[in-house]
mmCIF file of C-alpha atoms in Angstrom:
data_model
loop_
_atom_site.group_PDB
_atom_site.id
_atom_site.type_symbol
_atom_site.label_atom_id
_atom_site.label_comp_id
_atom_site.label_asym_id
_atom_site.label_seq_id
_atom_site.Cartn_x
_atom_site.Cartn_y
_atom_site.Cartn_z
ATOM 1 C CA MET A 120 0.060 0.061 -0.059
ATOM 2 C CA HIS A 121 1.221 3.665 -0.799
ATOM 3 C CA LEU A 122 1.761 5.346 2.313
ATOM 4 C CA ARG A 123 0.440 8.908 0.729
ATOM 5 C CA GLN A 124 -1.978 7.971 -2.194
ATOM 6 C CA PRO A 125 -3.638 11.236 -3.669
ATOM 7 C CA ILE A 126 -8.086 12.051 -2.287
ATOM 8 C CA HIS A 127 -9.963 13.488 -4.773
ATOM 9 C CA ILE A 128 -13.247 15.044 -3.454
ATOM 10 C CA LEU A 129 -16.077 15.969 -6.065
ATOM 11 C CA GLY A 130 -18.093 18.505 -4.059
ATOM 12 C CA ILE A 131 -18.036 21.167 -1.861
ATOM 13 C CA GLY A 132 -20.841 21.679 -0.228
ATOM 14 C CA ASN A 133 -21.393 21.143 3.699
ATOM 15 C CA LEU A 134 -20.450 17.470 3.345
ATOM 16 C CA GLY A 135 -17.437 18.050 1.040
ATOM 17 C CA LYS A 136 -16.117 20.883 2.854
ATOM 18 C CA LEU A 137 -16.046 19.391 5.837
ATOM 19 C CA VAL A 138 -14.448 15.918 4.911
ATOM 20 C CA ALA A 139 -11.961 18.033 2.828
ATOM 21 C CA HIS A 140 -10.591 20.888 6.014
ATOM 22 C CA SER A 141 -10.792 17.648 8.629
ATOM 23 C CA LEU A 142 -8.407 15.460 6.241
ATOM 24 C CA ARG A 143 -5.946 18.010 5.522
ATOM 25 C CA LYS A 144 -6.202 18.917 9.561
ATOM 26 C CA SER A 145 -5.187 15.361 10.328
ATOM 27 C CA HIS A 146 -3.230 14.715 7.505
ATOM 28 C CA PRO A 147 -0.630 17.354 6.756
ATOM 29 C CA GLU A 148 1.092 15.099 4.021
ATOM 30 C CA THR A 149 -1.869 12.947 2.177
ATOM 31 C CA PRO A 150 -2.211 15.061 -1.272
ATOM 32 C CA ILE A 151 -5.785 16.602 -1.786
ATOM 33 C CA THR A 152 -7.131 17.267 -4.475
ATOM 34 C CA LEU A 153 -10.149 19.443 -4.896
ATOM 35 C CA LEU A 154 -12.548 18.651 -7.929
ATOM 36 C CA PHE A 155 -14.351 21.444 -10.067
ATOM 37 C CA HIS A 156 -16.565 21.237 -12.849
ATOM 38 C CA ARG A 157 -16.080 25.070 -14.385
ATOM 39 C CA PRO A 158 -13.372 27.539 -14.634
ATOM 40 C CA SER A 159 -15.812 30.021 -12.335
ATOM 41 C CA LEU A 160 -15.275 27.782 -9.247
ATOM 42 C CA VAL A 161 -11.482 28.482 -10.214
ATOM 43 C CA GLU A 162 -11.865 32.108 -9.562
ATOM 44 C CA GLU A 163 -14.042 31.509 -6.826
ATOM 45 C CA TRP A 164 -11.325 29.512 -5.040
ATOM 46 C CA ASN A 165 -8.580 32.141 -5.521
ATOM 47 C CA LYS A 166 -10.318 34.967 -4.298
ATOM 48 C CA ALA A 167 -10.983 32.889 -1.700
ATOM 49 C CA GLY A 168 -7.657 32.453 -0.902
ATOM 50 C CA GLN A 169 -6.921 28.910 -1.627
ATOM 51 C CA PHE A 170 -8.713 27.495 1.754
ATOM 52 C CA ILE A 171 -11.195 25.986 3.245
ATOM 53 C CA GLU A 172 -12.328 27.626 6.151
ATOM 54 C CA ILE A 173 -14.774 25.559 9.127
ATOM 55 C CA VAL A 174 -15.689 27.868 12.466
ATOM 56 C CA ARG A 175 -16.333 25.413 15.201
ATOM 57 C CA ASN A 176 -17.572 27.179 18.724
ATOM 58 C CA GLY A 177 -16.686 30.539 16.923
ATOM 59 C CA GLU A 178 -13.173 29.580 16.282
ATOM 60 C CA PRO A 179 -12.098 29.780 12.654
ATOM 61 C CA ASP A 180 -9.967 27.271 11.728
ATOM 62 C CA ARG A 181 -8.514 27.617 7.947
ATOM 63 C CA GLN A 182 -6.815 24.568 6.203
ATOM 64 C CA SER A 183 -5.015 24.783 2.801
ATOM 65 C CA GLY A 184 -2.202 22.885 0.769
ATOM 66 C CA TYR A 185 -4.606 21.466 -1.749
ATOM 67 C CA SER A 186 -4.332 20.642 -5.639
ATOM 68 C CA TYR A 187 -7.214 21.680 -7.667
ATOM 69 C CA GLU A 188 -8.753 20.056 -11.028
ATOM 70 C CA LEU A 189 -10.943 20.825 -13.601
ATOM 71 C CA VAL A 190 -12.655 17.834 -14.050
ATOM 72 C CA SER A 191 -12.628 18.294 -17.567
ATOM 73 C CA LYS A 192 -8.872 18.719 -17.729
ATOM 74 C CA GLU A 193 -7.298 15.847 -16.540
ATOM 75 C CA GLN A 194 -6.636 12.417 -17.646
ATOM 76 C CA SER A 195 -4.595 10.937 -14.906
ATOM 77 C CA THR A 196 -6.527 7.641 -13.081
ATOM 78 C CA ILE A 197 -7.937 8.696 -9.553
ATOM 79 C CA ARG A 198 -7.130 6.149 -6.556
ATOM 80 C CA ASN A 199 -9.421 7.545 -4.093
ATOM 81 C CA LEU A 200 -12.711 9.217 -4.687
ATOM 82 C CA VAL A 201 -14.535 11.135 -2.039
ATOM 83 C CA VAL A 202 -18.204 11.605 -3.439
ATOM 84 C CA ALA A 203 -20.195 14.231 -1.198
ATOM 85 C CA THR A 204 -22.228 15.668 -4.600
ATOM 86 C CA LYS A 205 -25.818 16.299 -4.202
ATOM 87 C CA ALA A 206 -27.470 12.381 -4.719
ATOM 88 C CA TYR A 207 -29.651 13.809 -7.762
ATOM 89 C CA ALA A 208 -25.935 15.534 -9.602
ATOM 90 C CA THR A 209 -24.398 11.725 -8.471
ATOM 91 C CA VAL A 210 -24.295 11.016 -12.064
ATOM 92 C CA GLN A 211 -23.881 13.599 -14.255
ATOM 93 C CA ALA A 212 -20.724 15.306 -12.075
ATOM 94 C CA LEU A 213 -18.942 11.199 -11.821
ATOM 95 C CA LYS A 214 -20.088 11.250 -16.156
ATOM 96 C CA PRO A 215 -16.670 13.129 -17.247
ATOM 97 C CA LEU A 216 -14.669 10.685 -14.715
ATOM 98 C CA ARG A 217 -15.625 7.737 -16.062
ATOM 99 C CA ASP A 218 -12.345 6.821 -17.391
ATOM 100 C CA ARG A 219 -10.078 7.815 -14.681
ATOM 101 C CA LEU A 220 -11.798 5.616 -12.462
ATOM 102 C CA ALA A 221 -10.731 1.503 -12.010
ATOM 103 C CA PRO A 222 -11.233 -1.273 -10.428
ATOM 104 C CA LEU A 223 -8.736 -0.602 -8.451
ATOM 105 C CA SER A 224 -9.894 3.053 -7.564
ATOM 106 C CA THR A 225 -12.446 3.105 -4.484
ATOM 107 C CA LEU A 226 -15.412 5.636 -3.897
ATOM 108 C CA LEU A 227 -16.287 7.295 -1.175
ATOM 109 C CA PHE A 228 -19.867 8.643 -0.941
ATOM 110 C CA LEU A 229 -21.058 10.662 1.822
ATOM 111 C CA GLN A 230 -24.842 11.805 0.711
ATOM 112 C CA ASN A 231 -28.312 12.227 1.747
ATOM 113 C CA GLY A 232 -31.018 9.365 1.291
ATOM 114 C CA ILE A 233 -30.018 5.738 -0.214
ATOM 115 C CA GLY A 234 -29.992 4.862 -3.865
ATOM 116 C CA THR A 235 -27.342 6.217 -5.959
ATOM 117 C CA ILE A 236 -25.014 3.972 -5.725
ATOM 118 C CA ASP A 237 -26.873 1.187 -7.762
ATOM 119 C CA GLU A 238 -27.741 4.478 -10.412
ATOM 120 C CA VAL A 239 -23.915 4.889 -11.102
ATOM 121 C CA THR A 240 -23.347 1.396 -11.288
ATOM 122 C CA SER A 241 -26.218 1.642 -13.829
ATOM 123 C CA SER A 242 -25.025 3.683 -15.573
ATOM 124 C CA LEU A 243 -21.519 4.186 -15.690
ATOM 125 C CA PHE A 244 -20.076 1.062 -14.228
ATOM 126 C CA ASN A 245 -20.187 -2.958 -15.419
ATOM 127 C CA GLN A 246 -20.349 -4.838 -12.235
ATOM 128 C CA SER A 247 -17.284 -6.852 -12.568
ATOM 129 C CA SER A 248 -15.321 -3.754 -13.122
ATOM 130 C CA ARG A 249 -16.607 -1.547 -10.938
ATOM 131 C CA PRO A 250 -14.010 0.959 -8.778
ATOM 132 C CA ASN A 251 -14.714 -0.028 -4.589
ATOM 133 C CA TYR A 252 -17.297 1.391 -3.625
ATOM 134 C CA LEU A 253 -17.060 3.259 0.790
ATOM 135 C CA SER A 254 -20.704 4.559 2.648
ATOM 136 C CA GLY A 255 -20.491 7.152 4.692
ATOM 137 C CA ILE A 256 -22.974 8.831 7.310
ATOM 138 C CA LEU A 257 -22.132 11.764 8.652
ATOM 139 C CA ASN A 258 -23.994 12.709 11.227
ATOM 140 C CA HIS A 259 -21.716 16.433 12.063
ATOM 141 C CA GLY A 260 -24.246 19.261 11.571
ATOM 142 C CA VAL A 261 -22.891 22.043 8.960
ATOM 143 C CA TYR A 262 -24.254 24.666 7.180
ATOM 144 C CA THR A 263 -22.228 26.355 4.654
ATOM 145 C CA THR A 264 -21.225 30.032 4.980
ATOM 146 C CA GLY A 265 -19.359 30.846 1.688
ATOM 147 C CA PRO A 266 -17.820 29.052 -1.174
ATOM 148 C CA PHE A 267 -15.321 27.399 0.516
ATOM 149 C CA SER A 268 -16.739 28.278 4.574
ATOM 150 C CA ALA A 269 -18.751 27.007 6.859
ATOM 151 C CA VAL A 270 -19.598 26.272 10.636
ATOM 152 C CA HIS A 271 -19.287 22.739 11.999
ATOM 153 C CA ALA A 272 -22.442 23.507 14.872
ATOM 154 C CA GLY A 273 -22.905 19.957 15.768
ATOM 155 C CA PHE A 274 -20.090 17.783 16.291
ATOM 156 C CA ALA A 275 -21.398 13.945 16.308
ATOM 157 C CA ASP A 276 -20.177 11.195 14.180
ATOM 158 C CA THR A 277 -19.142 9.914 11.282
ATOM 159 C CA ILE A 278 -20.417 5.689 10.049
ATOM 160 C CA LEU A 279 -18.436 4.671 7.638
ATOM 161 C CA GLY A 280 -18.249 0.922 5.740
ATOM 162 C CA PRO A 281 -18.563 -0.944 2.639
ATOM 163 C CA ALA A 282 -20.669 -0.470 -0.031
ATOM 164 C CA LEU A 283 -22.300 -3.633 -1.357
ATOM 165 C CA PRO A 284 -25.021 -3.972 -3.985
ATOM 166 C CA PRO A 285 -27.978 -6.158 -2.734
ATOM 167 C CA SER A 286 -26.580 -8.718 -5.544
ATOM 168 C CA THR A 287 -22.788 -8.588 -4.263
ATOM 169 C CA GLU A 288 -21.594 -10.697 -1.797
ATOM 170 C CA ALA A 289 -19.095 -10.076 0.842
ATOM 171 C CA SER A 290 -15.884 -7.771 -0.177
ATOM 172 C CA THR A 291 -13.213 -9.415 -0.946
ATOM 173 C CA GLY A 292 -9.643 -9.647 0.309
ATOM 174 C CA SER A 293 -8.222 -7.548 -2.695
ATOM 175 C CA ARG A 294 -10.967 -5.029 -2.604
ATOM 176 C CA GLN A 295 -10.514 -4.641 1.447
ATOM 177 C CA GLU A 296 -6.815 -3.843 0.776
ATOM 178 C CA GLU A 297 -7.460 -1.308 -1.763
ATOM 179 C CA THR A 298 -9.678 0.588 -0.050
ATOM 180 C CA SER A 299 -8.175 0.230 3.296
ATOM 181 C CA PHE A 300 -5.201 3.668 2.814
ATOM 182 C CA LEU A 301 -8.396 5.745 2.360
ATOM 183 C CA ILE A 302 -10.721 3.918 5.227
ATOM 184 C CA GLN A 303 -7.741 4.358 7.451
ATOM 185 C CA GLN A 304 -7.257 8.216 6.457
ATOM 186 C CA ILE A 305 -11.281 8.887 7.142
ATOM 187 C CA LEU A 306 -10.768 7.006 10.339
ATOM 188 C CA SER A 307 -7.784 8.869 11.972
ATOM 189 C CA ALA A 308 -9.639 12.480 10.604
ATOM 190 C CA THR A 309 -10.331 13.256 14.829
ATOM 191 C CA MET A 310 -12.638 15.444 13.594
ATOM 192 C CA LEU A 311 -15.082 13.252 11.883
ATOM 193 C CA ALA A 312 -15.674 11.059 14.426
ATOM 194 C CA ALA A 313 -15.965 7.692 12.480
ATOM 195 C CA SER A 314 -16.058 4.311 13.130
ATOM 196 C CA LEU A 315 -16.049 1.600 10.484
ATOM 197 C CA VAL A 316 -18.854 -1.144 10.700
ATOM 198 C CA SER A 317 -19.682 -4.416 8.284
ATOM 199 C CA PRO A 318 -22.713 -3.299 5.797
ATOM 200 C CA SER A 319 -25.404 -5.305 7.602
ATOM 201 C CA GLU A 320 -24.541 -2.510 10.361
ATOM 202 C CA LEU A 321 -24.294 0.272 7.928
ATOM 203 C CA LEU A 322 -27.399 -0.969 5.814
ATOM 204 C CA GLN A 323 -28.881 -0.466 9.316
ATOM 205 C CA ALA A 324 -27.177 2.902 10.382
ATOM 206 C CA GLN A 325 -28.252 4.461 7.194
ATOM 207 C CA LEU A 326 -31.799 2.979 7.219
ATOM 208 C CA GLN A 327 -32.493 4.270 10.887
ATOM 209 C CA LYS A 328 -30.708 7.985 9.168
ATOM 210 C CA LEU A 329 -33.140 7.787 6.312
ATOM 211 C CA ALA A 330 -36.096 7.454 8.671
ATOM 212 C CA VAL A 331 -35.195 10.539 10.211
ATOM 213 C CA ASN A 332 -34.482 12.750 6.939
ATOM 214 C CA ALA A 333 -38.298 11.133 5.718
ATOM 215 C CA ILE A 334 -39.738 13.206 8.256
ATOM 216 C CA ILE A 335 -37.402 16.163 9.620
ATOM 217 C CA ASN A 336 -36.392 17.393 6.293
ATOM 218 C CA PRO A 337 -40.128 17.230 4.123
ATOM 219 C CA LEU A 338 -41.981 18.304 7.074
ATOM 220 C CA THR A 339 -39.608 21.600 8.189
ATOM 221 C CA VAL A 340 -40.299 22.189 4.253
ATOM 222 C CA ILE A 341 -44.527 22.212 4.044
ATOM 223 C CA PHE A 342 -44.838 23.521 7.276
ATOM 224 C CA ASP A 343 -41.898 26.341 7.106
ATOM 225 C CA CYS A 344 -40.258 25.946 10.601
ATOM 226 C CA PHE A 345 -37.274 24.879 12.539
ATOM 227 C CA ASN A 346 -36.807 21.030 13.319
ATOM 228 C CA GLY A 347 -37.807 21.434 16.838
ATOM 229 C CA GLU A 348 -41.246 23.364 15.908
ATOM 230 C CA LEU A 349 -42.948 19.887 14.031
ATOM 231 C CA PHE A 350 -42.295 18.255 17.845
ATOM 232 C CA HIS A 351 -44.757 20.497 20.142
ATOM 233 C CA ASN A 352 -48.161 20.237 18.028
ATOM 234 C CA THR A 353 -50.123 17.825 18.681
ATOM 235 C CA ALA A 354 -51.844 18.069 14.338
ATOM 236 C CA ILE A 355 -48.157 17.138 13.247
ATOM 237 C CA ARG A 356 -47.209 14.485 16.105
ATOM 238 C CA VAL A 357 -50.073 12.086 14.494
ATOM 239 C CA LEU A 358 -49.371 13.085 11.321
ATOM 240 C CA ILE A 359 -44.898 11.755 12.186
ATOM 241 C CA GLN A 360 -46.687 9.134 13.738
ATOM 242 C CA ALA A 361 -48.827 8.082 10.344
ATOM 243 C CA ILE A 362 -45.531 8.433 8.026
ATOM 244 C CA ILE A 363 -43.722 6.268 10.717
ATOM 245 C CA SER A 364 -45.995 3.894 10.219
ATOM 246 C CA GLU A 365 -45.220 2.995 6.926
ATOM 247 C CA LEU A 366 -41.438 3.999 6.681
ATOM 248 C CA SER A 367 -41.479 1.119 9.378
ATOM 249 C CA ALA A 368 -42.960 -1.561 7.035
ATOM 250 C CA VAL A 369 -41.031 -0.230 4.174
ATOM 251 C CA ILE A 370 -37.703 -0.776 6.512
ATOM 252 C CA HIS A 371 -38.922 -4.185 7.643
ATOM 253 C CA ALA A 372 -39.187 -5.436 4.678
ATOM 254 C CA ILE A 373 -35.807 -4.531 2.583
ATOM 255 C CA ILE A 374 -33.887 -5.972 5.418
ATOM 256 C CA THR A 375 -36.088 -9.013 5.899
ATOM 257 C CA SER A 376 -35.326 -9.224 1.888
ATOM 258 C CA ARG A 377 -31.356 -8.723 2.671
ATOM 259 C CA ASN A 378 -31.186 -11.222 5.211
ATOM 260 C CA GLY A 379 -33.269 -13.212 4.846
ATOM 261 C CA ASN A 380 -34.524 -13.367 8.440
ATOM 262 C CA LEU A 381 -35.763 -10.108 10.925
ATOM 263 C CA ASP A 382 -33.834 -10.441 14.096
ATOM 264 C CA PRO A 383 -36.168 -9.133 17.058
ATOM 265 C CA ALA A 384 -33.637 -6.855 17.956
ATOM 266 C CA ILE A 385 -33.356 -4.862 14.615
ATOM 267 C CA SER A 386 -36.870 -5.620 14.259
ATOM 268 C CA ALA A 387 -37.400 -3.426 17.161
ATOM 269 C CA ARG A 388 -34.607 -0.841 16.415
ATOM 270 C CA PHE A 389 -37.055 0.008 13.658
ATOM 271 C CA SER A 390 -40.541 -0.544 14.983
ATOM 272 C CA PRO A 391 -43.196 2.921 15.364
ATOM 273 C CA GLU A 392 -42.609 3.215 18.556
ATOM 274 C CA ASN A 393 -38.500 3.836 18.541
ATOM 275 C CA LEU A 394 -38.521 4.882 15.185
ATOM 276 C CA GLU A 395 -40.842 8.039 16.708
ATOM 277 C CA LYS A 396 -38.579 7.992 19.664
ATOM 278 C CA ILE A 397 -35.571 8.578 17.713
ATOM 279 C CA ILE A 398 -37.004 10.984 15.317
ATOM 280 C CA SER A 399 -37.993 13.030 17.782
ATOM 281 C CA GLY A 400 -34.662 13.025 19.889
ATOM 282 C CA VAL A 401 -33.192 14.592 16.620
ATOM 283 C CA GLY A 402 -35.311 16.991 16.367
ATOM 284 C CA ALA A 403 -34.864 18.024 20.391
ATOM 285 C CA LYS A 404 -30.830 18.250 19.300
ATOM 286 C CA THR A 405 -31.586 20.416 16.397
ATOM 287 C CA ALA A 406 -34.232 22.063 17.331
ATOM 288 C CA LYS A 407 -32.934 25.309 16.683
ATOM 289 C CA ASN A 408 -32.041 24.093 12.628
ATOM 290 C CA ILE A 409 -32.783 24.578 9.032
ATOM 291 C CA SER A 410 -32.807 21.413 7.569
ATOM 292 C CA SER A 411 -30.863 20.809 5.028
ATOM 293 C CA MET A 412 -34.070 20.580 2.261
ATOM 294 C CA ARG A 413 -35.724 23.578 4.056
ATOM 295 C CA GLN A 414 -32.574 25.494 3.100
ATOM 296 C CA ASP A 415 -32.117 23.706 -0.470
ATOM 297 C CA VAL A 416 -36.417 25.072 -1.365
ATOM 298 C CA ARG A 417 -34.937 28.355 0.509
ATOM 299 C CA ALA A 418 -32.395 28.580 -1.672
ATOM 300 C CA GLY A 419 -34.068 28.061 -5.190
ATOM 301 C CA ARG A 420 -32.733 24.225 -5.466
ATOM 302 C CA MET A 421 -33.197 21.208 -6.361
ATOM 303 C CA THR A 422 -33.960 19.295 -3.172
ATOM 304 C CA GLU A 423 -32.494 15.287 -2.557
ATOM 305 C CA ILE A 424 -36.545 14.123 -1.607
ATOM 306 C CA ASP A 425 -36.841 11.661 -4.161
ATOM 307 C CA TYR A 426 -33.688 9.525 -2.304
ATOM 308 C CA ILE A 427 -35.349 10.267 0.594
ATOM 309 C CA ASN A 428 -38.895 9.438 0.909
ATOM 310 C CA GLY A 429 -38.753 9.121 -3.099
ATOM 311 C CA TYR A 430 -37.165 5.576 -1.962
ATOM 312 C CA ILE A 431 -39.210 4.609 0.668
ATOM 313 C CA ILE A 432 -42.285 4.757 -1.941
ATOM 314 C CA ALA A 433 -40.130 2.486 -4.256
ATOM 315 C CA GLN A 434 -39.112 0.405 -2.305
ATOM 316 C CA GLY A 435 -42.726 0.326 -0.946
ATOM 317 C CA ALA A 436 -43.955 -0.963 -3.603
ATOM 318 C CA GLU A 437 -41.371 -2.965 -4.596
ATOM 319 C CA TYR A 438 -43.000 -4.596 -1.751
ATOM 320 C CA GLY A 439 -46.364 -4.676 -2.153
ATOM 321 C CA ILE A 440 -46.501 -1.880 0.661
ATOM 322 C CA LYS A 441 -48.577 0.982 0.093
ATOM 323 C CA CYS A 442 -47.347 4.416 1.252
ATOM 324 C CA PRO A 443 -49.887 7.288 0.696
ATOM 325 C CA GLN A 444 -48.476 9.630 4.027
ATOM 326 C CA ASN A 445 -45.227 9.606 2.172
ATOM 327 C CA SER A 446 -46.489 9.576 -1.779
ATOM 328 C CA LYS A 447 -48.162 12.868 -0.612
ATOM 329 C CA LEU A 448 -45.078 14.092 1.194
ATOM 330 C CA MET A 449 -43.421 13.993 -1.466
ATOM 331 C CA ASP A 450 -45.647 15.779 -3.633
ATOM 332 C CA LEU A 451 -46.090 18.570 -1.240
ATOM 333 C CA VAL A 452 -42.486 19.368 -1.138
ATOM 334 C CA LYS A 453 -42.180 18.756 -5.472
ATOM 335 C CA GLU A 454 -44.857 21.469 -5.962
ATOM 336 C CA LYS A 455 -43.539 23.846 -2.869
ATOM 337 C CA THR A 456 -46.030 24.023 -1.703
ATOM 338 C CA LEU A 457 -46.784 25.006 2.106
ATOM 339 C CA ILE A 458 -49.723 24.315 4.739
ATOM 340 C CA SER A 459 -51.472 25.194 7.934
ATOM 341 C CA LYS A 460 -51.026 22.515 10.821
ATOM 342 C CA SER A 461 -55.226 23.274 10.642
ATOM 343 C CA GLN A 462 -55.307 21.678 6.773
ATOM 344 C CA ILE A 463 -53.628 18.327 7.695
ATOM 345 C CA PRO A 464 -56.571 16.167 8.335
ATOM 346 C CA GLY A 465 -57.563 17.727 4.891
ATOM 347 C CA VAL A 466 -54.254 17.426 3.230
ATOM 348 C CA PHE A 467 -53.313 14.177 4.555
ATOM 349 C CA ARG A 468 -56.645 12.647 5.386
ATOM 350 C CA ILE A 469 -55.762 11.632 8.841
#
């Protein structure tokens, strides 16, 4: 294994900035390259002083020493790639890099929602010759204050593991060796507080995060409120319970399909009652936060709802589980429709 393999980072949003900053801070000798899709980003990078700033507890911390590439200009093989783009933009963002990604390359997907890895494989690679896949969940609270600056508002943890498509068997020794450098770099980046888990544990963590996002993100959009406001109104709590009932049924079906059975402890973890407890806890911890989906809507950007509630709806259809509340919720977000608490019974028919 090479001691100093280069790491490329695609997507410099909230997550990309935090990862790039944390890697540089902990690994000053590792070559880190930011990938830019358009020349204007190079201009912004130069204007920003060619550093990434993360503010923690009011204290700014600037890290520099990055290189950058325009994706259309380079042809060399990329060994390690952190993919931190918006979920809906992933395939298009990776297309110009397809010929630079080999079977020995490792891609770490750090995104909201589920479904991008399957899209990437079916659109860009053959299953037999695809790069190695890792997936991560960043539970940190981060919000952007500029193109290359952000506030690390909530320190939490990162969960990392091999991302295996449903039809793929366990990783071979060679794949584990090829991914080991990037894994160790992430695990030893102190500010990410990362831990490595098995594929099955990763799936459970992803589904739990998905359930949280499927409630807090779209509901804060349609009620145009802070996260914590969702949990202090009886009508909204009734709606949350109805949506969670669908989430729980679909998640149980997904895990049963993957594992062939459902362990009682896993079943309890994803029961409607426990999911409500988990989601309410996140709502309390992030009570004054503006959800990422609400940030996107307010900025006029596309949301990632197709990879959150949309994923639940699609999986529900595959397993014969109807999800009318999730469907209505997704429609409202896509139509940019705000509703009042008094309209909940009529809109959602509950």
